[in-house]
Amino acid sequence: MPSKRFFYEDEELITTTPGYNTEISSELKEKESVHGNIALVDGMGVRSTPYLEKHFNKLRLLAHEKLSIASAEIGTQKSALVNEWAIVKSKVNDVVVEPVVPRLMDVLFPVLVVSVFVSRRSFPVRFLSTAAVGGFTFKHNMPQTYENIKSRFLTWEYENFPEAAKQQNDMLASLDVMASDVTKYTSQAKSDLQAQIHEARKWVVSALSDED
């Protein structure tokens, strides 16, 4: 008895074609669709085209990059500002030794008094008077701070203006020599005056003795 023949047994091999005799896959459906992917929002289908998605992604990446750069720059500037403030604070603490609040009042009060007294004078007189009194009171009430500021100013002047610093040192040396000479001549004149007075007294005593 011949064997039972099956249906399609002698036919050619049947191949499946997506979209023709089989259902198309979701990946291929999204790739082939001109409207892009579809999503359901509150029961409504929302489509976004690949063109808009492409440019939106570029815009999103650009915004993210710019925001990252700005955030990093802000952090760098903030760190630099904190470091600069710490350096300035350290330098101020190195220079200012005495307490500022009570000593500063002792410095400003005489300056204000002098400025009131010379308020009707000419500008050079007002400026020189207040500057002289301010410098004297500052040196008297805050001597260590005064010396620190003076030392730093001289160092800065020597580093940035060496010729001016040299001329200033030469002038100060000349003034010291002149002051020494004046002191020497004054002492000599005083000694000569005392000797002359002594001789005059001796002459007066001798003259009075002769009259007796």
mmCIF file of C-alpha atoms in Angstrom:
data_model
loop_
_atom_site.group_PDB
_atom_site.id
_atom_site.type_symbol
_atom_site.label_atom_id
_atom_site.label_comp_id
_atom_site.label_asym_id
_atom_site.label_seq_id
_atom_site.Cartn_x
_atom_site.Cartn_y
_atom_site.Cartn_z
ATOM 1 C CA MET A 1 0.000 0.000 0.000
ATOM 2 C CA PRO A 2 1.500 3.286 -0.998
ATOM 3 C CA SER A 3 2.436 5.705 1.736
ATOM 4 C CA LYS A 4 0.109 8.531 2.596
ATOM 5 C CA ARG A 5 0.901 11.711 0.762
ATOM 6 C CA PHE A 6 1.134 14.911 2.807
ATOM 7 C CA PHE A 7 -0.193 18.250 1.654
ATOM 8 C CA TYR A 8 2.492 20.527 0.039
ATOM 9 C CA GLU A 9 4.955 17.659 0.257
ATOM 10 C CA ASP A 10 6.130 17.971 -3.304
ATOM 11 C CA GLU A 11 5.809 21.760 -3.564
ATOM 12 C CA GLU A 12 8.733 24.196 -3.494
ATOM 13 C CA LEU A 13 10.021 25.540 -0.190
ATOM 14 C CA ILE A 14 7.878 28.458 0.873
ATOM 15 C CA THR A 15 9.852 31.497 2.168
ATOM 16 C CA THR A 16 8.328 34.109 4.437
ATOM 17 C CA THR A 17 8.304 37.754 3.371
ATOM 18 C CA PRO A 18 7.693 40.365 6.080
ATOM 19 C CA GLY A 19 4.658 42.424 5.281
ATOM 20 C CA TYR A 20 3.522 39.975 2.636
ATOM 21 C CA ASN A 21 2.826 36.659 4.226
ATOM 22 C CA THR A 22 4.135 37.348 7.777
ATOM 23 C CA GLU A 23 3.717 40.214 10.219
ATOM 24 C CA ILE A 24 6.430 42.877 10.062
ATOM 25 C CA SER A 25 8.587 43.217 13.196
ATOM 26 C CA SER A 26 8.378 46.313 15.408
ATOM 27 C CA GLU A 27 12.037 47.254 14.715
ATOM 28 C CA LEU A 28 11.541 47.025 10.976
ATOM 29 C CA LYS A 29 8.227 48.825 11.245
ATOM 30 C CA GLU A 30 9.929 51.755 13.027
ATOM 31 C CA LYS A 31 12.800 51.769 10.522
ATOM 32 C CA GLU A 32 10.590 51.705 7.444
ATOM 33 C CA SER A 33 7.978 54.129 8.713
ATOM 34 C CA VAL A 34 8.288 57.734 7.494
ATOM 35 C CA HIS A 35 6.505 58.919 10.603
ATOM 36 C CA GLY A 36 8.920 57.392 13.092
ATOM 37 C CA ASN A 37 7.946 55.663 16.280
ATOM 38 C CA ILE A 38 4.483 55.964 17.743
ATOM 39 C CA ALA A 39 3.597 56.205 21.401
ATOM 40 C CA LEU A 40 0.251 56.258 23.166
ATOM 41 C CA VAL A 41 -0.400 59.239 25.441
ATOM 42 C CA ASP A 42 -3.786 59.220 27.149
ATOM 43 C CA GLY A 43 -5.118 56.911 24.461
ATOM 44 C CA MET A 44 -3.878 59.073 21.582
ATOM 45 C CA GLY A 45 -1.098 58.109 19.229
ATOM 46 C CA VAL A 46 1.776 60.586 19.221
ATOM 47 C CA ARG A 47 4.343 60.343 16.428
ATOM 48 C CA SER A 48 7.724 62.060 16.157
ATOM 49 C CA THR A 49 9.592 62.169 12.899
ATOM 50 C CA PRO A 50 13.245 61.038 12.780
ATOM 51 C CA TYR A 51 14.251 64.470 11.442
ATOM 52 C CA LEU A 52 12.928 66.293 14.505
ATOM 53 C CA GLU A 53 14.382 63.685 16.835
ATOM 54 C CA LYS A 54 17.787 64.029 15.186
ATOM 55 C CA HIS A 55 17.946 67.804 15.584
ATOM 56 C CA PHE A 56 16.411 67.698 19.043
ATOM 57 C CA ASN A 57 19.113 65.273 20.162
ATOM 58 C CA LYS A 58 21.785 67.546 18.707
ATOM 59 C CA LEU A 59 20.282 70.522 20.515
ATOM 60 C CA ARG A 60 20.057 68.564 23.757
ATOM 61 C CA LEU A 61 23.689 67.434 23.510
ATOM 62 C CA LEU A 62 24.824 70.975 22.693
ATOM 63 C CA ALA A 63 22.914 72.417 25.650
ATOM 64 C CA HIS A 64 24.311 69.729 27.946
ATOM 65 C CA GLU A 65 27.854 70.428 26.743
ATOM 66 C CA LYS A 66 27.509 74.199 27.200
ATOM 67 C CA LEU A 67 25.954 73.799 30.635
ATOM 68 C CA SER A 68 28.731 71.423 31.667
ATOM 69 C CA ILE A 69 31.384 73.902 30.498
ATOM 70 C CA ALA A 70 29.634 76.783 32.265
ATOM 71 C CA SER A 71 29.280 74.776 35.467
ATOM 72 C CA ALA A 72 32.958 73.799 35.396
ATOM 73 C CA GLU A 73 33.992 77.406 34.717
ATOM 74 C CA ILE A 74 31.838 78.701 37.569
ATOM 75 C CA GLY A 75 33.346 76.112 39.898
ATOM 76 C CA THR A 76 36.859 77.084 38.813
ATOM 77 C CA GLN A 77 36.207 80.790 39.304
ATOM 78 C CA LYS A 78 34.624 80.152 42.690
ATOM 79 C CA SER A 79 37.615 78.108 43.814
ATOM 80 C CA ALA A 80 40.012 80.773 42.525
ATOM 81 C CA LEU A 81 38.066 83.499 44.343
ATOM 82 C CA VAL A 82 38.165 81.534 47.596
ATOM 83 C CA ASN A 83 41.916 81.013 47.217
ATOM 84 C CA GLU A 84 42.533 84.693 46.446
ATOM 85 C CA TRP A 85 40.482 85.762 49.460
ATOM 86 C CA ALA A 86 42.447 83.373 51.684
ATOM 87 C CA ILE A 87 45.739 84.795 50.356
ATOM 88 C CA VAL A 88 44.617 88.404 50.876
ATOM 89 C CA LYS A 89 43.359 87.621 54.371
ATOM 90 C CA SER A 90 46.641 85.922 55.250
ATOM 91 C CA LYS A 91 48.668 88.892 53.987
ATOM 92 C CA VAL A 92 46.511 91.364 55.907
ATOM 93 C CA ASN A 93 46.910 89.325 59.083
ATOM 94 C CA ASP A 94 50.669 89.282 58.549
ATOM 95 C CA VAL A 95 50.795 93.078 58.229
ATOM 96 C CA VAL A 96 48.188 94.225 60.754
ATOM 97 C CA VAL A 97 49.347 93.131 64.206
ATOM 98 C CA GLU A 98 47.465 95.394 66.612
ATOM 99 C CA PRO A 99 43.658 95.273 67.000
ATOM 100 C CA VAL A 100 42.134 97.508 64.358
ATOM 101 C CA VAL A 101 38.932 98.848 65.916
ATOM 102 C CA PRO A 102 40.206 100.600 69.079
ATOM 103 C CA ARG A 103 43.553 101.671 67.620
ATOM 104 C CA LEU A 104 42.001 103.024 64.446
ATOM 105 C CA MET A 105 39.800 105.363 66.475
ATOM 106 C CA ASP A 106 42.905 106.655 68.249
ATOM 107 C CA VAL A 107 44.445 107.354 64.847
ATOM 108 C CA LEU A 108 41.420 109.007 63.235
ATOM 109 C CA PHE A 109 40.364 111.259 66.103
ATOM 110 C CA PRO A 110 43.474 113.531 66.058
ATOM 111 C CA VAL A 111 43.307 113.673 62.259
ATOM 112 C CA LEU A 112 39.693 114.862 62.396
ATOM 113 C CA VAL A 113 40.529 117.457 65.037
ATOM 114 C CA VAL A 114 43.426 118.834 62.981
ATOM 115 C CA SER A 115 41.328 118.846 59.801
ATOM 116 C CA VAL A 116 38.712 120.957 61.600
ATOM 117 C CA PHE A 117 41.338 123.443 62.797
ATOM 118 C CA VAL A 118 42.918 123.864 59.350
ATOM 119 C CA SER A 119 39.677 123.701 57.364
ATOM 120 C CA ARG A 120 39.988 127.372 56.335
ATOM 121 C CA ARG A 121 43.596 127.067 55.240
ATOM 122 C CA SER A 122 44.847 126.377 51.739
ATOM 123 C CA PHE A 123 44.804 122.881 50.315
ATOM 124 C CA PRO A 124 48.558 122.193 50.717
ATOM 125 C CA VAL A 125 48.391 123.207 54.382
ATOM 126 C CA ARG A 126 45.339 121.003 55.000
ATOM 127 C CA PHE A 127 46.889 118.048 53.212
ATOM 128 C CA LEU A 128 50.297 118.271 54.858
ATOM 129 C CA SER A 129 48.843 118.873 58.313
ATOM 130 C CA THR A 130 46.445 115.931 58.243
ATOM 131 C CA ALA A 131 49.056 113.652 56.632
ATOM 132 C CA ALA A 132 51.686 114.539 59.226
ATOM 133 C CA VAL A 133 49.321 114.081 62.163
ATOM 134 C CA GLY A 134 47.924 110.859 60.697
ATOM 135 C CA GLY A 135 51.382 109.406 60.163
ATOM 136 C CA PHE A 136 52.534 110.369 63.647
ATOM 137 C CA THR A 137 49.450 108.978 65.408
ATOM 138 C CA PHE A 138 49.515 105.815 63.297
ATOM 139 C CA LYS A 139 53.166 105.214 64.163
ATOM 140 C CA HIS A 140 52.487 105.932 67.836
ATOM 141 C CA ASN A 141 49.336 103.803 68.237
ATOM 142 C CA MET A 142 50.162 100.943 65.838
ATOM 143 C CA PRO A 143 53.967 100.746 65.752
ATOM 144 C CA GLN A 144 54.309 97.126 64.593
ATOM 145 C CA THR A 145 51.781 97.576 61.791
ATOM 146 C CA TYR A 146 53.522 100.804 60.787
ATOM 147 C CA GLU A 147 56.893 99.070 60.574
ATOM 148 C CA ASN A 148 55.418 96.163 58.576
ATOM 149 C CA ILE A 149 53.791 98.516 56.073
ATOM 150 C CA LYS A 150 56.962 100.581 55.795
ATOM 151 C CA SER A 151 59.094 97.480 55.227
ATOM 152 C CA ARG A 152 56.762 96.082 52.573
ATOM 153 C CA PHE A 153 56.520 99.440 50.825
ATOM 154 C CA LEU A 154 60.299 99.804 50.703
ATOM 155 C CA THR A 155 60.633 96.250 49.362
ATOM 156 C CA TRP A 156 58.003 96.923 46.691
ATOM 157 C CA GLU A 157 59.676 100.200 45.747
ATOM 158 C CA TYR A 158 63.084 98.539 45.499
ATOM 159 C CA GLU A 159 61.704 95.728 43.292
ATOM 160 C CA ASN A 160 59.694 97.958 40.946
ATOM 161 C CA PHE A 161 61.610 101.252 41.011
ATOM 162 C CA PRO A 162 65.227 100.443 41.861
ATOM 163 C CA GLU A 163 66.577 103.762 40.577
ATOM 164 C CA ALA A 164 64.134 105.791 42.663
ATOM 165 C CA ALA A 165 64.898 103.647 45.704
ATOM 166 C CA LYS A 166 68.630 104.183 45.180
ATOM 167 C CA GLN A 167 68.169 107.945 44.869
ATOM 168 C CA GLN A 168 66.030 107.943 47.995
ATOM 169 C CA ASN A 169 68.657 105.999 49.930
ATOM 170 C CA ASP A 170 71.368 108.381 48.724
ATOM 171 C CA MET A 171 69.266 111.353 49.767
ATOM 172 C CA LEU A 172 68.610 109.838 53.196
ATOM 173 C CA ALA A 173 72.316 109.129 53.589
ATOM 174 C CA SER A 174 73.103 112.749 52.673
ATOM 175 C CA LEU A 175 70.522 113.967 55.175
ATOM 176 C CA ASP A 176 72.065 111.755 57.850
ATOM 177 C CA VAL A 177 75.494 113.202 57.083
ATOM 178 C CA MET A 178 74.104 116.734 57.186
ATOM 179 C CA ALA A 179 72.317 116.026 60.466
ATOM 180 C CA SER A 180 75.520 114.592 61.900
ATOM 181 C CA ASP A 181 77.465 117.654 60.755
ATOM 182 C CA VAL A 182 74.843 119.989 62.199
ATOM 183 C CA THR A 183 74.955 118.119 65.496
ATOM 184 C CA LYS A 184 78.740 118.271 65.482
ATOM 185 C CA TYR A 185 78.829 121.989 64.671
ATOM 186 C CA THR A 186 76.135 122.687 67.259
ATOM 187 C CA SER A 187 78.084 120.849 69.923
ATOM 188 C CA GLN A 188 81.255 122.689 68.928
ATOM 189 C CA ALA A 189 79.466 126.037 68.950
ATOM 190 C CA LYS A 190 77.987 125.242 72.343
ATOM 191 C CA SER A 191 81.412 124.337 73.690
ATOM 192 C CA ASP A 192 82.917 127.515 72.224
ATOM 193 C CA LEU A 193 80.107 129.597 73.700
ATOM 194 C CA GLN A 194 80.581 128.032 77.108
ATOM 195 C CA ALA A 195 84.323 128.661 76.880
ATOM 196 C CA GLN A 196 83.750 132.283 75.913
ATOM 197 C CA ILE A 197 81.266 132.735 78.755
ATOM 198 C CA HIS A 198 83.773 131.185 81.137
ATOM 199 C CA GLU A 199 86.511 133.518 79.908
ATOM 200 C CA ALA A 200 84.167 136.491 80.178
ATOM 201 C CA ARG A 201 83.292 135.583 83.744
ATOM 202 C CA LYS A 202 86.973 135.238 84.589
ATOM 203 C CA TRP A 203 87.643 138.641 83.041
ATOM 204 C CA VAL A 204 84.789 140.214 84.992
ATOM 205 C CA VAL A 205 86.003 138.641 88.236
ATOM 206 C CA SER A 206 89.551 139.785 87.509
ATOM 207 C CA ALA A 207 88.395 143.316 86.700
ATOM 208 C CA LEU A 208 86.385 143.542 89.905
ATOM 209 C CA SER A 209 89.353 142.256 91.894
ATOM 210 C CA ASP A 210 91.628 144.943 90.414
ATOM 211 C CA GLU A 211 89.190 147.698 91.381
ATOM 212 C CA ASP A 212 89.192 146.524 94.976
#
